[in-house]
Short mmCIF file of C-alpha atoms in Angstrom, two decimals:
data_model
loop_
_atom_site.label_atom_id
_atom_site.label_comp_id
_atom_site.label_asym_id
_atom_site.label_seq_id
_atom_site.Cartn_x
_atom_site.Cartn_y
_atom_site.Cartn_z
CA MET A 1 -18.55 -4.89 54.77
CA ALA A 2 -16.40 -4.27 52.52
CA PHE A 3 -18.67 -6.09 49.88
CA ILE A 4 -21.68 -4.86 50.28
CA LEU A 5 -20.13 -1.12 50.19
CA LEU A 6 -18.62 -2.18 46.94
CA LEU A 7 -21.86 -3.50 45.53
CA PRO A 8 -23.23 0.10 43.91
CA VAL A 9 -19.65 0.37 42.40
CA LEU A 10 -19.63 -3.09 40.69
CA ALA A 11 -23.88 -2.97 39.52
CA LEU A 12 -23.00 0.62 37.75
CA ALA A 13 -19.12 -1.77 35.94
CA ALA A 14 -22.51 -4.65 34.78
CA SER A 15 -24.29 -1.14 34.24
CA LYS A 16 -22.23 0.04 31.77
CA VAL A 17 -20.98 -2.78 29.96
CA ASP A 18 -24.97 -4.24 28.63
CA GLU A 19 -25.45 -0.97 27.32
CA LEU A 20 -22.29 -0.97 25.32
CA ARG A 21 -23.15 -4.52 24.53
CA GLN A 22 -26.71 -3.66 23.91
CA LEU A 23 -25.86 -0.25 21.60
CA ALA A 24 -23.11 -2.16 20.01
CA GLU A 25 -25.24 -4.79 18.58
CA GLU A 26 -27.97 -1.82 17.74
CA SER A 27 -25.39 0.13 15.61
CA GLN A 28 -23.46 -3.37 13.88
CA THR A 29 -20.47 -1.20 13.80
CA PHE A 30 -19.49 1.45 15.85
CA ILE A 31 -21.37 3.43 18.89
CA GLU A 32 -21.77 6.88 18.34
CA LEU A 33 -20.07 8.57 21.18
CA SER A 34 -21.33 12.46 22.50
CA GLY A 35 -18.94 14.27 24.70
CA GLU A 36 -21.41 13.67 27.84
CA ASP A 37 -20.54 9.96 26.37
CA TYR A 38 -17.33 10.42 26.05
CA PHE A 39 -16.65 11.03 29.96
CA LYS A 40 -18.95 8.79 31.46
CA TYR A 41 -17.40 5.32 28.87
CA VAL A 42 -14.55 6.10 28.60
CA VAL A 43 -13.16 8.59 31.36
CA ASP A 44 -15.21 7.39 34.11
CA TYR A 45 -14.58 4.71 36.87
CA PRO A 46 -16.05 1.51 37.08
CA ARG A 47 -15.41 -0.02 33.40
CA PRO A 48 -14.57 -3.16 33.49
CA TYR A 49 -13.79 -3.28 29.65
CA THR A 50 -11.23 -2.05 26.80
CA LEU A 51 -13.19 0.86 24.41
CA VAL A 52 -11.34 1.46 21.30
CA VAL A 53 -12.05 5.09 19.72
CA TYR A 54 -11.86 6.16 16.27
CA PHE A 55 -11.89 9.43 15.73
CA THR A 56 -13.17 11.07 12.67
CA ALA A 57 -14.72 13.91 10.67
CA ASP A 58 -18.22 14.06 9.90
CA PRO A 59 -17.80 13.98 5.56
CA GLN A 60 -20.79 15.67 5.38
CA THR A 61 -18.61 18.75 5.84
CA ILE A 62 -15.12 18.18 6.41
CA GLN A 63 -13.78 16.20 3.06
CA CYS A 64 -11.08 13.48 5.00
CA GLN A 65 -10.73 10.69 2.28
CA PRO A 66 -8.25 7.87 4.47
CA CYS A 67 -11.34 8.81 7.36
CA GLN A 68 -13.41 6.88 5.22
CA GLU A 69 -10.26 4.66 3.89
CA ILE A 70 -9.61 3.22 7.29
CA GLU A 71 -13.01 3.40 8.44
CA GLN A 72 -14.23 0.47 6.12
CA MET A 73 -11.11 -1.31 7.58
CA LEU A 74 -12.00 -1.12 11.61
CA GLY A 75 -15.08 -2.18 10.33
CA THR A 76 -13.88 -5.51 8.40
CA VAL A 77 -12.08 -5.19 12.48
CA ILE A 78 -15.13 -4.97 14.08
CA TYR A 79 -17.08 -7.52 12.62
CA SER A 80 -14.08 -9.41 13.52
CA TYR A 81 -14.12 -9.43 16.92
CA LYS A 82 -18.22 -9.82 16.98
CA GLU A 83 -17.89 -13.29 15.29
CA ALA A 84 -14.92 -13.85 17.76
CA GLY A 85 -17.76 -12.95 20.35
CA ALA A 86 -15.78 -10.31 21.47
CA GLN A 87 -18.17 -8.11 22.94
CA TYR A 88 -17.25 -10.33 26.98
CA PRO A 89 -14.46 -11.01 28.71
CA GLN A 90 -12.24 -13.78 27.59
CA THR A 91 -11.15 -16.35 30.30
CA SER A 92 -9.08 -18.64 28.39
CA PRO A 93 -6.30 -19.31 27.03
CA SER A 94 -5.46 -15.42 29.41
CA LYS A 95 -7.64 -13.87 31.04
CA SER A 96 -9.17 -10.46 28.74
CA ARG A 97 -12.12 -7.86 29.33
CA ALA A 98 -15.34 -7.69 26.78
CA VAL A 99 -14.11 -5.19 23.91
CA PHE A 100 -16.58 -1.95 22.70
CA PHE A 101 -15.72 0.36 19.49
CA ALA A 102 -16.68 3.75 19.53
CA LYS A 103 -16.43 6.07 16.84
CA VAL A 104 -16.01 10.28 18.23
CA THR A 105 -17.00 12.73 15.01
CA TYR A 106 -15.17 16.28 14.93
CA SER A 107 -18.54 18.86 15.79
CA GLN A 108 -17.97 21.74 17.51
CA GLU A 109 -20.51 20.25 20.97
CA ASN A 110 -17.26 17.13 20.20
CA HIS A 111 -14.50 19.97 19.81
CA GLN A 112 -13.24 19.91 23.28
CA ILE A 113 -12.55 16.37 23.64
CA PHE A 114 -10.61 16.39 19.91
CA GLN A 115 -8.08 19.38 21.14
CA SER A 116 -8.20 17.18 25.23
CA HIS A 117 -6.33 15.29 23.24
CA GLY A 118 -4.13 17.44 21.18
CA PHE A 119 -5.06 16.16 17.94
CA VAL A 120 -4.47 18.42 15.38
CA SER A 121 -5.36 15.92 12.54
CA VAL A 122 -8.00 13.68 12.46
CA PRO A 123 -8.07 9.73 12.08
CA ASN A 124 -7.00 8.82 15.11
CA LEU A 125 -7.37 5.76 17.17
CA ILE A 126 -6.94 4.96 20.96
CA VAL A 127 -7.41 1.45 22.53
CA THR A 128 -8.62 2.83 26.49
CA HIS A 129 -8.62 0.37 29.83
CA PRO A 130 -9.85 1.40 32.61
CA LYS A 131 -7.95 4.06 34.02
CA SER A 132 -5.68 4.63 31.29
CA VAL A 133 -7.59 7.73 30.18
CA VAL A 134 -6.80 10.23 32.69
CA TYR A 135 -8.45 14.02 32.53
CA GLU A 136 -6.84 16.43 34.15
CA ASN A 137 -6.33 20.75 33.78
CA ASN A 138 -8.56 20.35 30.40
CA LYS A 139 -5.80 17.76 29.09
CA PHE A 140 -5.82 13.97 28.31
CA THR A 141 -3.05 11.65 28.70
CA VAL A 142 -3.42 8.43 27.55
CA PRO A 143 -0.51 5.85 26.72
CA LYS A 144 1.57 7.38 23.73
CA GLU A 145 1.48 3.37 22.84
CA ASP A 146 -2.90 3.19 23.62
CA ILE A 147 -2.33 6.03 20.71
CA TRP A 148 -2.81 6.11 16.68
CA GLU A 149 -2.41 8.55 14.72
CA PHE A 150 -2.45 7.93 10.71
CA HIS A 151 -1.63 10.54 9.15
CA GLY A 152 1.86 9.77 7.43
CA SER A 153 1.59 6.10 8.64
CA GLY A 154 2.01 5.16 4.90
CA ASP A 155 0.71 0.94 3.93
CA LEU A 156 -2.98 0.29 5.48
CA HIS A 157 -4.73 -2.11 5.59
CA SER A 158 -7.14 -4.62 8.49
CA GLN A 159 -4.54 -6.87 9.10
CA LYS A 160 -2.74 -4.19 10.61
CA ILE A 161 -4.75 -2.25 12.25
CA LEU A 162 -6.10 -5.94 13.68
CA ASP A 163 -3.04 -6.82 15.26
CA PHE A 164 -2.38 -2.78 16.61
CA VAL A 165 -5.45 -4.04 18.11
CA ASN A 166 -5.45 -7.44 18.74
CA ASN A 167 -1.70 -6.12 20.19
CA ARG A 168 -3.13 -3.18 22.92
CA ALA A 169 -5.98 -5.33 24.42
CA ALA A 170 -4.50 -8.35 24.50
CA ARG A 171 -6.59 -10.50 22.21
CA ASN A 172 -5.44 -13.19 19.90
CA ILE A 173 -8.24 -12.61 16.70
CA GLU A 174 -8.51 -13.64 13.20
CA LEU A 175 -9.42 -11.48 10.72
CA LYS A 176 -12.78 -12.52 9.07
CA THR A 177 -14.00 -10.49 6.10
CA PRO A 178 -18.18 -9.90 5.89
CA PRO A 179 -20.04 -11.95 3.98
CA ILE A 180 -21.62 -9.22 2.83
CA ASN A 181 -18.14 -8.29 1.30
CA THR A 182 -17.92 -10.92 -0.50
CA VAL A 183 -20.70 -11.74 -2.42
CA ILE A 184 -19.77 -7.97 -3.84
CA THR A 185 -16.03 -8.90 -4.62
CA LEU A 186 -17.02 -12.42 -6.73
CA LEU A 187 -19.70 -10.27 -8.97
CA PHE A 188 -17.28 -7.90 -9.75
CA VAL A 189 -14.52 -10.58 -10.84
CA LEU A 190 -17.74 -12.26 -12.22
CA LEU A 191 -18.38 -8.59 -13.96
CA VAL A 192 -15.07 -8.31 -15.29
CA LEU A 193 -14.78 -11.86 -16.26
CA GLY A 194 -17.56 -11.76 -18.45
CA MET A 195 -16.23 -7.58 -19.99
CA GLY A 196 -13.05 -9.23 -21.12
CA GLY A 197 -15.53 -12.37 -22.84
CA VAL A 198 -18.69 -10.35 -25.18
CA LEU A 199 -14.24 -8.04 -26.10
CA ILE A 200 -13.22 -10.67 -26.55
CA TYR A 201 -15.24 -12.53 -29.25
CA LYS A 202 -16.39 -8.74 -30.56
CA LEU A 203 -12.60 -8.23 -31.69
CA HIS A 204 -11.06 -11.99 -31.98
CA SER A 205 -9.93 -10.91 -35.84
CA PHE A 206 -8.40 -7.76 -34.40
CA LEU A 207 -6.74 -10.26 -31.63
CA LEU A 208 -5.07 -13.08 -34.22
CA SER A 209 -3.85 -9.95 -35.45
CA PRO A 210 0.63 -11.13 -35.61
CA VAL A 211 0.89 -7.37 -35.54
CA VAL A 212 -0.78 -6.92 -32.33
CA TRP A 213 0.80 -10.32 -31.06
CA TYR A 214 4.20 -8.68 -31.66
CA LEU A 215 3.59 -5.53 -30.09
CA GLY A 216 2.29 -6.70 -26.91
CA GLY A 217 5.29 -8.45 -26.41
CA VAL A 218 7.62 -5.63 -27.33
CA LEU A 219 5.19 -4.17 -24.54
CA VAL A 220 5.61 -6.74 -22.12
CA TYR A 221 9.59 -6.67 -22.79
CA PHE A 222 10.00 -2.59 -21.88
CA ILE A 223 7.71 -3.16 -18.93
CA CYS A 224 10.20 -6.09 -17.83
CA ILE A 225 13.52 -4.13 -18.97
CA SER A 226 12.48 -1.36 -17.29
CA GLY A 227 12.52 -2.41 -14.06
CA VAL A 228 8.19 -0.69 -13.79
CA VAL A 229 7.99 -3.12 -10.54
CA TYR A 230 11.35 -2.62 -9.41
CA ASN A 231 10.44 1.24 -9.02
CA ILE A 232 6.72 0.43 -7.87
CA ILE A 233 8.74 -1.64 -4.76
CA HIS A 234 11.09 0.75 -4.05
CA SER A 235 9.28 4.25 -5.12
CA VAL A 236 11.91 4.97 -7.45
CA PRO A 237 11.85 9.33 -8.03
CA MET A 238 11.06 10.28 -11.79
CA ILE A 239 15.13 11.86 -11.79
CA GLY A 240 17.30 12.62 -9.31
CA VAL A 241 19.58 16.01 -8.00
CA ASN A 242 23.96 15.03 -8.50
CA GLN A 243 25.11 15.40 -5.09
CA ARG A 244 28.13 17.45 -6.02
CA THR A 245 26.62 19.67 -8.62
CA GLY A 246 22.33 19.51 -7.15
CA GLU A 247 21.62 19.48 -10.78
CA PRO A 248 18.64 17.33 -11.90
CA GLU A 249 20.35 13.84 -13.27
CA MET A 250 18.62 11.27 -14.87
CA VAL A 251 20.88 7.88 -14.59
CA HIS A 252 22.08 6.87 -11.44
CA PRO A 253 25.51 6.67 -10.58
CA GLY A 254 24.51 3.28 -7.88
CA GLN A 255 25.59 -0.09 -10.03
CA ARG A 256 22.52 -1.38 -8.52
CA THR A 257 19.21 1.32 -8.35
CA GLN A 258 18.19 3.41 -10.87
CA TYR A 259 15.40 6.65 -11.72
CA GLY A 260 12.72 5.76 -12.47
CA ALA A 261 12.84 7.68 -16.31
CA GLU A 262 16.45 6.19 -16.45
CA GLY A 263 15.43 2.79 -16.35
CA PHE A 264 12.35 3.55 -19.30
CA MET A 265 14.94 5.00 -21.14
CA MET A 266 17.18 2.19 -21.42
CA GLY A 267 13.75 -0.71 -21.85
CA PHE A 268 12.67 1.82 -24.83
CA MET A 269 16.48 1.66 -26.31
CA MET A 270 16.41 -2.07 -25.67
CA CYS A 271 13.40 -2.40 -27.49
CA LEU A 272 14.80 -0.03 -30.79
CA VAL A 273 17.71 -2.56 -30.79
CA GLY A 274 15.79 -5.21 -30.84
CA ILE A 275 12.99 -3.44 -33.32
CA SER A 276 15.75 -3.18 -36.04
CA PHE A 277 16.71 -6.60 -36.38
CA VAL A 278 13.71 -7.47 -37.14
CA GLY A 279 13.27 -3.72 -39.70
CA LEU A 280 16.19 -5.24 -40.97
CA ASN A 281 14.59 -8.34 -41.98
CA ASN A 282 11.50 -7.39 -42.84
CA ILE A 283 12.83 -4.55 -45.25
CA ARG A 284 13.24 -7.45 -48.04
CA TYR A 285 9.67 -6.75 -48.65
CA ILE A 286 10.05 -3.56 -50.06
CA GLU A 287 9.64 -3.20 -53.85
CA SER A 288 11.97 -0.88 -54.88
CA PRO A 289 15.61 -1.34 -54.25
CA LYS A 290 16.42 2.42 -53.72
CA LYS A 291 13.39 2.61 -50.83
CA MET A 292 15.00 -0.82 -49.50
CA ARG A 293 18.94 0.91 -49.50
CA ILE A 294 16.96 3.68 -47.53
CA ALA A 295 15.06 2.24 -44.97
CA GLY A 296 18.25 -0.10 -44.32
CA TYR A 297 20.61 2.70 -43.80
CA LEU A 298 18.02 4.00 -41.36
CA VAL A 299 17.00 0.39 -39.82
CA PHE A 300 20.95 0.19 -38.99
CA LEU A 301 21.36 3.71 -37.68
CA LEU A 302 18.69 3.58 -35.59
CA GLY A 303 20.16 0.56 -34.67
CA VAL A 304 23.87 1.82 -34.33
CA TYR A 305 22.43 4.35 -31.73
CA ALA A 306 20.31 2.97 -29.42
CA THR A 307 23.25 0.23 -29.08
CA LEU A 308 25.46 3.43 -28.16
CA LYS A 309 23.34 4.87 -26.29
CA ILE A 310 23.03 1.78 -23.90
CA ILE A 311 26.62 1.83 -23.54
CA THR A 312 27.59 4.84 -22.33
CA THR A 313 24.52 4.38 -20.32
CA TYR A 314 26.57 1.24 -18.83
CA LYS A 315 29.95 3.67 -18.58
CA LEU A 316 28.54 6.55 -16.83
CA LYS A 317 26.84 3.57 -14.24
CA SER A 318 30.45 1.94 -14.75
CA PRO A 319 33.40 3.35 -15.34
CA TRP A 320 35.13 -0.08 -15.72
CA TYR A 321 32.99 -1.71 -18.53
CA GLY A 322 34.85 -1.30 -21.66
CA PRO A 323 33.27 -3.90 -23.86
CA GLY A 324 35.12 -4.47 -27.57
CA ILE A 325 34.68 -7.27 -30.60
CA PHE A 326 37.54 -8.38 -29.32
CA PRO A 327 39.02 -9.88 -26.07
CA PRO A 328 42.02 -7.82 -24.37
CA ASP A 329 45.93 -8.29 -25.34
CA HIS A 330 46.56 -9.88 -21.55
CA TYR A 331 44.17 -12.52 -21.43
CA VAL A 332 44.83 -15.75 -21.91
CA LYS A 333 44.25 -17.48 -25.71
CA GLY A 334 44.94 -21.74 -26.30
CA SER A 335 42.57 -24.30 -26.81
CA PHE A 336 38.98 -23.85 -26.59
CA MET A 337 38.74 -24.58 -22.20
CA ARG A 338 41.44 -21.99 -22.03
CA ASP A 339 40.42 -18.79 -23.86
CA GLN A 340 39.41 -16.80 -21.84
CA GLY A 341 37.78 -14.12 -24.64
CA ASN A 342 35.04 -17.44 -24.87
CA SER A 343 34.26 -16.45 -21.38
CA PHE A 344 30.88 -14.22 -21.84
#
């Protein structure tokens, strides 16, 4: 008798799954939900499936760059789920429900949906399960672990979103890139290589110049010695604020970190020292003795200034740092192996 009473409920549940499966096939990406659809497929029981809902804005009415970027990432996630057949229930190695992806776009019609969820910004993502979304007193109640509000989420990529969906949907889907994306990437790489080849052919005489290679080497050295990669990885500010005086400072007091401007300044000074040595070596090509002497003095002073600037900065970061030409008096003197002055 109980089974007979459940037949209409089971039939309605199967009907909703079939409708979502058909809508997913037609859309190829998100199933667009209106306000009425949201209650039908998300809130109303029965619903024996997991529905991932993306809340976004209409790009034609609201400028939302993150919305478009995350939608593209979700497109890759949806493709991965479809390729794995996730629109059907999984029985092994563990049981899990069919998974579908839907989208609710902000509009006057859907305004109440966003307001009832308490969303004050977009985009947002909710992984909904049977009876996980409750509507009472004009408000939706959803477990916090099923909601991802992307505002201030930092670095995002498709794999990170896939991991979130997998975790909440009890799936283990691997990320797969749509073939069209692979083709576009390959064409872009070939285009760049082709343009690079043409550019090299047109500028081959220029690129063979020793001066170009020298300047290129100096530039690479400057980028490396300035800590550009370190600055990017650690989001280093260009300048900081002195903790005691509150005034701006360019040199960080810590020995294992730096400000961006500090790194560029030190890299530039180190390059100047090297360039001064090269300059001293090349002033011999100046024919006029007077001009040769003037150039020699200027290059020498430039090298000395850059060296002193480097030493001063080192002393600011490490007050104990005191380089000198001769070793301190307390250093042990003796044979080559015993003499502490021979250590570098």
